[in-house]
Amino acid sequence: MSITENFHKIKSSLPKDVTLVAVSKTHPSEIIQEIYDEGQRVFGENKVQELVEKQEILPKDIEWHLIGHLQTNKVKYIAAFVDTIQSVDSEKILKEINKEAAKNNRKIKILLQVKIAEEDSKYGLTLDEAKILFTEIINNKYSFVAFSGLMGMATFTDDTQQLKQEFSVLQNLFNDLNLNKTEHTLSMGMSGDYETAIECGANSVRVGSAIFGSR
Ligand SMILES: *Cc1c(COP(=O)(O)O)cnc(C)c1O
């Protein structure tokens, strides 16, 4: 199947209230433009330099999501245009985002990334850390940051039971924080596990290789 066909197949299989973030990392701008021309507006990238280069050439109404670990010294390059930073995994990065958003006189939407996978290579806050930062944000400690929801990455596995268990941890936190799906994002699921993630409550999925092919 072509990339366009992959895109339409996945897009039409998603429930209406689930947002598709098309993860275009490593793929060239011409390919992103093809999917844009099919109507997609939300794209995810994991590297700052690549995101900046693509943002410069591609249409300005794209909603760019940064989904990879972000270093504090790089926030300044994306603060003027990024729609959502999904990978907020420390207080330090949150402070820096707030500072750079203030310089640009805009609010940046953020998701708190929580570690739900069992493997320890993945970034993310513990449940307690996430609760603390959430409380700080809603108490206006970061006035140029808009709390938008939670993000998590499950273990890379075919074991559906394990996936469900890991996704449920994030869904439970979402409920504990009294978040709701009309206002807030629960970003879980990638090419291999987005269907399971949706069963477990995700209202936003980050799909790369199932649309664009392998990297
Ligand atoms: C690369 C990436 C994805 C997409 O992965 P695929 O398996 O290609 O769909 C989703 N989320 C994050 C955080 C990523 O880095």
PDB file of C-alpha atoms and ligand atoms in Angstrom:
ATOM      1  CA  MET A   1       0.000   0.000   0.000  1.00  0.00           C
ATOM      2  CA  SER A   2       1.081   3.570  -0.587  1.00  0.00           C
ATOM      3  CA  ILE A   3       1.654   6.043   2.237  1.00  0.00           C
ATOM      4  CA  THR A   4      -1.566   7.816   1.307  1.00  0.00           C
ATOM      5  CA  GLU A   5      -3.481   4.538   1.469  1.00  0.00           C
ATOM      6  CA  ASN A   6      -1.926   3.652   4.824  1.00  0.00           C
ATOM      7  CA  PHE A   7      -2.938   7.055   6.127  1.00  0.00           C
ATOM      8  CA  HIS A   8      -6.558   6.789   5.000  1.00  0.00           C
ATOM      9  CA  LYS A   9      -6.898   3.249   6.275  1.00  0.00           C
ATOM     10  CA  ILE A  10      -5.681   4.179   9.744  1.00  0.00           C
ATOM     11  CA  LYS A  11      -7.493   7.504   9.853  1.00  0.00           C
ATOM     12  CA  SER A  12     -10.824   5.906   8.947  1.00  0.00           C
ATOM     13  CA  SER A  13     -10.343   3.103  11.491  1.00  0.00           C
ATOM     14  CA  LEU A  14      -9.984   5.526  14.413  1.00  0.00           C
ATOM     15  CA  PRO A  15     -12.987   6.539  16.502  1.00  0.00           C
ATOM     16  CA  LYS A  16     -14.011  10.137  15.722  1.00  0.00           C
ATOM     17  CA  ASP A  17     -12.848  11.459  19.084  1.00  0.00           C
ATOM     18  CA  VAL A  18      -9.312  10.063  18.763  1.00  0.00           C
ATOM     19  CA  THR A  19      -6.661  12.466  17.442  1.00  0.00           C
ATOM     20  CA  LEU A  20      -4.084  11.087  15.051  1.00  0.00           C
ATOM     21  CA  VAL A  21      -0.593  12.491  15.476  1.00  0.00           C
ATOM     22  CA  ALA A  22       1.277  11.448  12.327  1.00  0.00           C
ATOM     23  CA  VAL A  23       4.862  10.775  13.434  1.00  0.00           C
ATOM     24  CA  SER A  24       6.969  11.931  10.521  1.00  0.00           C
ATOM     25  CA  LYS A  25      10.462  11.730  12.061  1.00  0.00           C
ATOM     26  CA  THR A  26      13.205  10.766   9.580  1.00  0.00           C
ATOM     27  CA  HIS A  27      10.817  11.189   6.628  1.00  0.00           C
ATOM     28  CA  PRO A  28      11.344  14.087   4.201  1.00  0.00           C
ATOM     29  CA  SER A  29       9.114  17.128   3.907  1.00  0.00           C
ATOM     30  CA  GLU A  30       7.756  16.075   0.487  1.00  0.00           C
ATOM     31  CA  ILE A  31       6.250  12.981   2.086  1.00  0.00           C
ATOM     32  CA  ILE A  32       4.751  15.028   4.913  1.00  0.00           C
ATOM     33  CA  GLN A  33       3.278  17.392   2.309  1.00  0.00           C
ATOM     34  CA  GLU A  34       1.555  14.413   0.630  1.00  0.00           C
ATOM     35  CA  ILE A  35      -0.233  13.500   3.845  1.00  0.00           C
ATOM     36  CA  TYR A  36      -0.960  17.169   4.536  1.00  0.00           C
ATOM     37  CA  ASP A  37      -2.616  17.345   1.114  1.00  0.00           C
ATOM     38  CA  GLU A  38      -4.853  14.464   2.217  1.00  0.00           C
ATOM     39  CA  GLY A  39      -6.053  16.607   5.118  1.00  0.00           C
ATOM     40  CA  GLN A  40      -3.740  15.703   8.009  1.00  0.00           C
ATOM     41  CA  ARG A  41      -2.661  18.691  10.136  1.00  0.00           C
ATOM     42  CA  VAL A  42      -1.102  17.212  13.276  1.00  0.00           C
ATOM     43  CA  PHE A  43       2.450  15.904  12.952  1.00  0.00           C
ATOM     44  CA  GLY A  44       4.940  14.639  15.532  1.00  0.00           C
ATOM     45  CA  GLU A  45       8.717  14.882  15.485  1.00  0.00           C
ATOM     46  CA  ASN A  46      11.258  13.770  18.078  1.00  0.00           C
ATOM     47  CA  LYS A  47      14.304  15.880  17.215  1.00  0.00           C
ATOM     48  CA  VAL A  48      14.483  19.666  17.507  1.00  0.00           C
ATOM     49  CA  GLN A  49      16.722  20.349  14.528  1.00  0.00           C
ATOM     50  CA  GLU A  50      14.661  18.182  12.200  1.00  0.00           C
ATOM     51  CA  LEU A  51      11.457  19.785  13.453  1.00  0.00           C
ATOM     52  CA  VAL A  52      12.815  23.307  12.881  1.00  0.00           C
ATOM     53  CA  GLU A  53      13.929  22.491   9.340  1.00  0.00           C
ATOM     54  CA  LYS A  54      10.584  20.977   8.415  1.00  0.00           C
ATOM     55  CA  GLN A  55       8.554  23.744  10.037  1.00  0.00           C
ATOM     56  CA  GLU A  56      10.366  26.318   7.914  1.00  0.00           C
ATOM     57  CA  ILE A  57       9.368  24.742   4.609  1.00  0.00           C
ATOM     58  CA  LEU A  58       6.003  23.172   5.323  1.00  0.00           C
ATOM     59  CA  PRO A  59       2.599  24.935   5.570  1.00  0.00           C
ATOM     60  CA  LYS A  60       2.225  27.145   8.616  1.00  0.00           C
ATOM     61  CA  ASP A  61      -1.076  25.682   9.750  1.00  0.00           C
ATOM     62  CA  ILE A  62       0.542  22.376  10.710  1.00  0.00           C
ATOM     63  CA  GLU A  63       0.179  21.630  14.432  1.00  0.00           C
ATOM     64  CA  TRP A  64       3.642  20.409  15.406  1.00  0.00           C
ATOM     65  CA  HIS A  65       4.014  18.123  18.403  1.00  0.00           C
ATOM     66  CA  LEU A  66       7.416  17.452  19.901  1.00  0.00           C
ATOM     67  CA  ILE A  67       7.286  13.873  21.148  1.00  0.00           C
ATOM     68  CA  GLY A  68      10.926  13.071  21.968  1.00  0.00           C
ATOM     69  CA  HIS A  69      13.080  13.853  24.977  1.00  0.00           C
ATOM     70  CA  LEU A  70      13.896  17.557  24.950  1.00  0.00           C
ATOM     71  CA  GLN A  71      17.090  19.168  26.224  1.00  0.00           C
ATOM     72  CA  THR A  72      16.752  22.513  27.992  1.00  0.00           C
ATOM     73  CA  ASN A  73      19.198  24.313  25.673  1.00  0.00           C
ATOM     74  CA  LYS A  74      17.013  23.480  22.650  1.00  0.00           C
ATOM     75  CA  VAL A  75      13.631  24.744  23.808  1.00  0.00           C
ATOM     76  CA  LYS A  76      14.377  28.206  22.418  1.00  0.00           C
ATOM     77  CA  TYR A  77      14.455  26.897  18.836  1.00  0.00           C
ATOM     78  CA  ILE A  78      10.859  25.653  18.890  1.00  0.00           C
ATOM     79  CA  ALA A  79       9.179  27.946  21.422  1.00  0.00           C
ATOM     80  CA  ALA A  80       7.873  30.352  18.784  1.00  0.00           C
ATOM     81  CA  PHE A  81       5.838  27.786  16.874  1.00  0.00           C
ATOM     82  CA  VAL A  82       5.476  24.391  18.570  1.00  0.00           C
ATOM     83  CA  ASP A  83       1.846  23.533  19.343  1.00  0.00           C
ATOM     84  CA  THR A  84       2.359  20.871  22.006  1.00  0.00           C
ATOM     85  CA  ILE A  85       5.359  19.426  23.796  1.00  0.00           C
ATOM     86  CA  GLN A  86       4.292  15.883  24.684  1.00  0.00           C
ATOM     87  CA  SER A  87       7.548  14.873  26.357  1.00  0.00           C
ATOM     88  CA  VAL A  88       7.728  16.944  29.538  1.00  0.00           C
ATOM     89  CA  ASP A  89       9.674  14.607  31.803  1.00  0.00           C
ATOM     90  CA  SER A  90      11.222  16.908  34.432  1.00  0.00           C
ATOM     91  CA  GLU A  91      10.615  20.087  36.377  1.00  0.00           C
ATOM     92  CA  LYS A  92      13.724  21.542  34.773  1.00  0.00           C
ATOM     93  CA  ILE A  93      12.331  21.237  31.249  1.00  0.00           C
ATOM     94  CA  LEU A  94       8.972  22.607  32.363  1.00  0.00           C
ATOM     95  CA  LYS A  95      10.666  25.719  33.780  1.00  0.00           C
ATOM     96  CA  GLU A  96      12.598  26.229  30.584  1.00  0.00           C
ATOM     97  CA  ILE A  97       9.490  25.834  28.409  1.00  0.00           C
ATOM     98  CA  ASN A  98       7.718  28.387  30.577  1.00  0.00           C
ATOM     99  CA  LYS A  99      10.621  30.817  30.249  1.00  0.00           C
ATOM    100  CA  GLU A 100      10.885  30.515  26.459  1.00  0.00           C
ATOM    101  CA  ALA A 101       7.117  30.663  25.991  1.00  0.00           C
ATOM    102  CA  ALA A 102       7.103  33.896  28.012  1.00  0.00           C
ATOM    103  CA  LYS A 103       9.763  35.404  25.743  1.00  0.00           C
ATOM    104  CA  ASN A 104       7.515  34.605  22.795  1.00  0.00           C
ATOM    105  CA  ASN A 105       4.489  35.913  24.642  1.00  0.00           C
ATOM    106  CA  ARG A 106       2.506  32.741  24.027  1.00  0.00           C
ATOM    107  CA  LYS A 107       1.304  29.715  25.922  1.00  0.00           C
ATOM    108  CA  ILE A 108       2.716  26.336  24.972  1.00  0.00           C
ATOM    109  CA  LYS A 109       0.576  23.251  25.511  1.00  0.00           C
ATOM    110  CA  ILE A 110       2.303  20.438  27.318  1.00  0.00           C
ATOM    111  CA  LEU A 111       1.694  16.812  28.203  1.00  0.00           C
ATOM    112  CA  LEU A 112       3.386  15.278  31.202  1.00  0.00           C
ATOM    113  CA  GLN A 113       5.214  12.145  30.062  1.00  0.00           C
ATOM    114  CA  VAL A 114       4.839   9.356  32.579  1.00  0.00           C
ATOM    115  CA  LYS A 115       6.986   6.262  32.606  1.00  0.00           C
ATOM    116  CA  ILE A 116       4.720   3.254  32.248  1.00  0.00           C
ATOM    117  CA  ALA A 117       7.019   0.777  30.471  1.00  0.00           C
ATOM    118  CA  GLU A 118       8.911  -1.806  32.473  1.00  0.00           C
ATOM    119  CA  GLU A 119      12.173  -1.323  30.553  1.00  0.00           C
ATOM    120  CA  ASP A 120      14.242   1.445  32.132  1.00  0.00           C
ATOM    121  CA  SER A 121      15.537   3.037  28.913  1.00  0.00           C
ATOM    122  CA  LYS A 122      12.424   5.133  28.474  1.00  0.00           C
ATOM    123  CA  TYR A 123      12.127   8.665  29.813  1.00  0.00           C
ATOM    124  CA  GLY A 124       9.246   9.742  31.958  1.00  0.00           C
ATOM    125  CA  LEU A 125       8.025  10.955  35.313  1.00  0.00           C
ATOM    126  CA  THR A 126       6.973   8.672  38.131  1.00  0.00           C
ATOM    127  CA  LEU A 127       3.307   8.881  39.112  1.00  0.00           C
ATOM    128  CA  ASP A 128       4.212  10.964  42.158  1.00  0.00           C
ATOM    129  CA  GLU A 129       6.389  13.372  40.194  1.00  0.00           C
ATOM    130  CA  ALA A 130       3.615  13.792  37.626  1.00  0.00           C
ATOM    131  CA  LYS A 131       1.083  14.602  40.364  1.00  0.00           C
ATOM    132  CA  ILE A 132       3.386  17.218  41.866  1.00  0.00           C
ATOM    133  CA  LEU A 133       4.048  18.956  38.545  1.00  0.00           C
ATOM    134  CA  PHE A 134       0.364  18.814  37.648  1.00  0.00           C
ATOM    135  CA  THR A 135      -0.521  20.544  40.917  1.00  0.00           C
ATOM    136  CA  GLU A 136       2.119  23.204  40.344  1.00  0.00           C
ATOM    137  CA  ILE A 137       0.850  23.875  36.826  1.00  0.00           C
ATOM    138  CA  ILE A 138      -2.782  24.175  37.768  1.00  0.00           C
ATOM    139  CA  ASN A 139      -1.786  26.474  40.625  1.00  0.00           C
ATOM    140  CA  ASN A 140      -0.300  28.791  37.999  1.00  0.00           C
ATOM    141  CA  LYS A 141       3.363  28.352  38.811  1.00  0.00           C
ATOM    142  CA  TYR A 142       4.033  28.235  35.066  1.00  0.00           C
ATOM    143  CA  SER A 143       1.810  30.876  33.559  1.00  0.00           C
ATOM    144  CA  PHE A 144       3.017  30.383  29.974  1.00  0.00           C
ATOM    145  CA  VAL A 145       2.405  26.655  30.021  1.00  0.00           C
ATOM    146  CA  ALA A 146      -1.031  25.209  29.295  1.00  0.00           C
ATOM    147  CA  PHE A 147      -1.574  21.796  30.851  1.00  0.00           C
ATOM    148  CA  SER A 148      -3.037  19.615  28.142  1.00  0.00           C
ATOM    149  CA  GLY A 149      -2.795  16.055  29.472  1.00  0.00           C
ATOM    150  CA  LEU A 150      -0.661  12.947  29.831  1.00  0.00           C
ATOM    151  CA  MET A 151       1.581  10.921  27.546  1.00  0.00           C
ATOM    152  CA  GLY A 152       3.040   7.448  27.928  1.00  0.00           C
ATOM    153  CA  MET A 153       4.927   4.826  25.963  1.00  0.00           C
ATOM    154  CA  ALA A 154       4.354   1.173  26.714  1.00  0.00           C
ATOM    155  CA  THR A 155       6.950  -1.572  26.553  1.00  0.00           C
ATOM    156  CA  PHE A 156       7.747  -2.720  23.018  1.00  0.00           C
ATOM    157  CA  THR A 157       5.952  -6.064  23.168  1.00  0.00           C
ATOM    158  CA  ASP A 158       3.222  -8.166  21.528  1.00  0.00           C
ATOM    159  CA  ASP A 159       1.915  -9.171  24.940  1.00  0.00           C
ATOM    160  CA  THR A 160      -1.532  -7.534  24.925  1.00  0.00           C
ATOM    161  CA  GLN A 161      -2.081  -8.206  28.611  1.00  0.00           C
ATOM    162  CA  GLN A 162       1.111  -6.386  29.520  1.00  0.00           C
ATOM    163  CA  LEU A 163       0.232  -3.481  27.218  1.00  0.00           C
ATOM    164  CA  LYS A 164      -3.206  -3.193  28.789  1.00  0.00           C
ATOM    165  CA  GLN A 165      -1.727  -3.226  32.239  1.00  0.00           C
ATOM    166  CA  GLU A 166       0.745  -0.455  31.390  1.00  0.00           C
ATOM    167  CA  PHE A 167      -1.804   1.731  29.590  1.00  0.00           C
ATOM    168  CA  SER A 168      -4.201   1.313  32.516  1.00  0.00           C
ATOM    169  CA  VAL A 169      -1.660   2.878  34.846  1.00  0.00           C
ATOM    170  CA  LEU A 170      -1.874   6.099  32.825  1.00  0.00           C
ATOM    171  CA  GLN A 171      -5.656   5.947  32.426  1.00  0.00           C
ATOM    172  CA  ASN A 172      -5.912   5.589  36.223  1.00  0.00           C
ATOM    173  CA  LEU A 173      -3.688   8.615  36.789  1.00  0.00           C
ATOM    174  CA  PHE A 174      -5.816  10.553  34.283  1.00  0.00           C
ATOM    175  CA  ASN A 175      -8.883   9.704  36.371  1.00  0.00           C
ATOM    176  CA  ASP A 176      -7.153  10.409  39.695  1.00  0.00           C
ATOM    177  CA  LEU A 177      -6.293  13.909  38.480  1.00  0.00           C
ATOM    178  CA  ASN A 178      -9.951  14.423  37.514  1.00  0.00           C
ATOM    179  CA  LEU A 179      -9.065  15.022  33.893  1.00  0.00           C
ATOM    180  CA  ASN A 180     -11.653  14.523  31.195  1.00  0.00           C
ATOM    181  CA  LYS A 181     -11.456  13.499  27.574  1.00  0.00           C
ATOM    182  CA  THR A 182     -13.260  16.512  26.162  1.00  0.00           C
ATOM    183  CA  GLU A 183     -10.664  18.944  27.521  1.00  0.00           C
ATOM    184  CA  HIS A 184      -7.591  16.814  28.049  1.00  0.00           C
ATOM    185  CA  THR A 185      -5.362  14.529  26.028  1.00  0.00           C
ATOM    186  CA  LEU A 186      -4.418  10.988  26.947  1.00  0.00           C
ATOM    187  CA  SER A 187      -1.671  10.255  24.428  1.00  0.00           C
ATOM    188  CA  MET A 188      -0.867   6.547  24.281  1.00  0.00           C
ATOM    189  CA  GLY A 189      -0.238   4.098  21.485  1.00  0.00           C
ATOM    190  CA  MET A 190       2.091   3.850  18.503  1.00  0.00           C
ATOM    191  CA  SER A 191       2.005   1.781  15.302  1.00  0.00           C
ATOM    192  CA  GLY A 192       2.213  -1.557  17.098  1.00  0.00           C
ATOM    193  CA  ASP A 193      -0.162  -0.916  19.961  1.00  0.00           C
ATOM    194  CA  TYR A 194      -2.514   1.972  19.175  1.00  0.00           C
ATOM    195  CA  GLU A 195      -5.597  -0.240  18.970  1.00  0.00           C
ATOM    196  CA  THR A 196      -4.924  -1.586  22.457  1.00  0.00           C
ATOM    197  CA  ALA A 197      -4.205   1.942  23.679  1.00  0.00           C
ATOM    198  CA  ILE A 198      -7.589   3.140  22.398  1.00  0.00           C
ATOM    199  CA  GLU A 199      -9.304   0.227  24.163  1.00  0.00           C
ATOM    200  CA  CYS A 200      -7.548   1.445  27.319  1.00  0.00           C
ATOM    201  CA  GLY A 201      -8.815   5.007  26.931  1.00  0.00           C
ATOM    202  CA  ALA A 202      -6.352   6.871  24.690  1.00  0.00           C
ATOM    203  CA  ASN A 203      -7.866   9.827  22.842  1.00  0.00           C
ATOM    204  CA  SER A 204      -4.665  10.605  20.947  1.00  0.00           C
ATOM    205  CA  VAL A 205      -2.317   8.170  19.210  1.00  0.00           C
ATOM    206  CA  ARG A 206       1.156   8.730  17.763  1.00  0.00           C
ATOM    207  CA  VAL A 207       1.523   6.669  14.626  1.00  0.00           C
ATOM    208  CA  GLY A 208       4.670   6.659  12.489  1.00  0.00           C
ATOM    209  CA  SER A 209       5.801   3.532  10.690  1.00  0.00           C
ATOM    210  CA  ALA A 210       2.281   2.190  10.062  1.00  0.00           C
ATOM    211  CA  ILE A 211       1.733   5.285   7.877  1.00  0.00           C
ATOM    212  CA  PHE A 212       5.163   6.192   6.526  1.00  0.00           C
ATOM    213  CA  GLY A 213       6.813   2.765   6.447  1.00  0.00           C
ATOM    214  CA  SER A 214       9.837   1.641   8.402  1.00  0.00           C
ATOM    215  CA  ARG A 215      12.614   4.064   9.275  1.00  0.00           C
TER     216      ARG A 215
HETATM  217  C1  LIG B   1       8.780   7.257  17.016  1.00  0.00           C
HETATM  218  C2  LIG B   1       7.754   7.491  18.050  1.00  0.00           C
HETATM  219  C3  LIG B   1       6.415   7.114  17.849  1.00  0.00           C
HETATM  220  C4  LIG B   1       5.920   6.424  16.602  1.00  0.00           C
HETATM  221  O1  LIG B   1       6.457   5.130  16.522  1.00  0.00           O
HETATM  222  P1  LIG B   1       5.935   4.101  15.401  1.00  0.00           P
HETATM  223  O2  LIG B   1       6.189   2.779  16.020  1.00  0.00           O
HETATM  224  O3  LIG B   1       6.755   4.353  14.195  1.00  0.00           O
HETATM  225  O4  LIG B   1       4.504   4.348  15.166  1.00  0.00           O
HETATM  226  C5  LIG B   1       5.500   7.416  18.853  1.00  0.00           C
HETATM  227  N1  LIG B   1       5.874   8.031  19.992  1.00  0.00           N
HETATM  228  C6  LIG B   1       7.155   8.393  20.226  1.00  0.00           C
HETATM  229  C7  LIG B   1       7.464   9.073  21.513  1.00  0.00           C
HETATM  230  C8  LIG B   1       8.136   8.140  19.268  1.00  0.00           C
HETATM  231  O5  LIG B   1       9.402   8.511  19.512  1.00  0.00           O
END
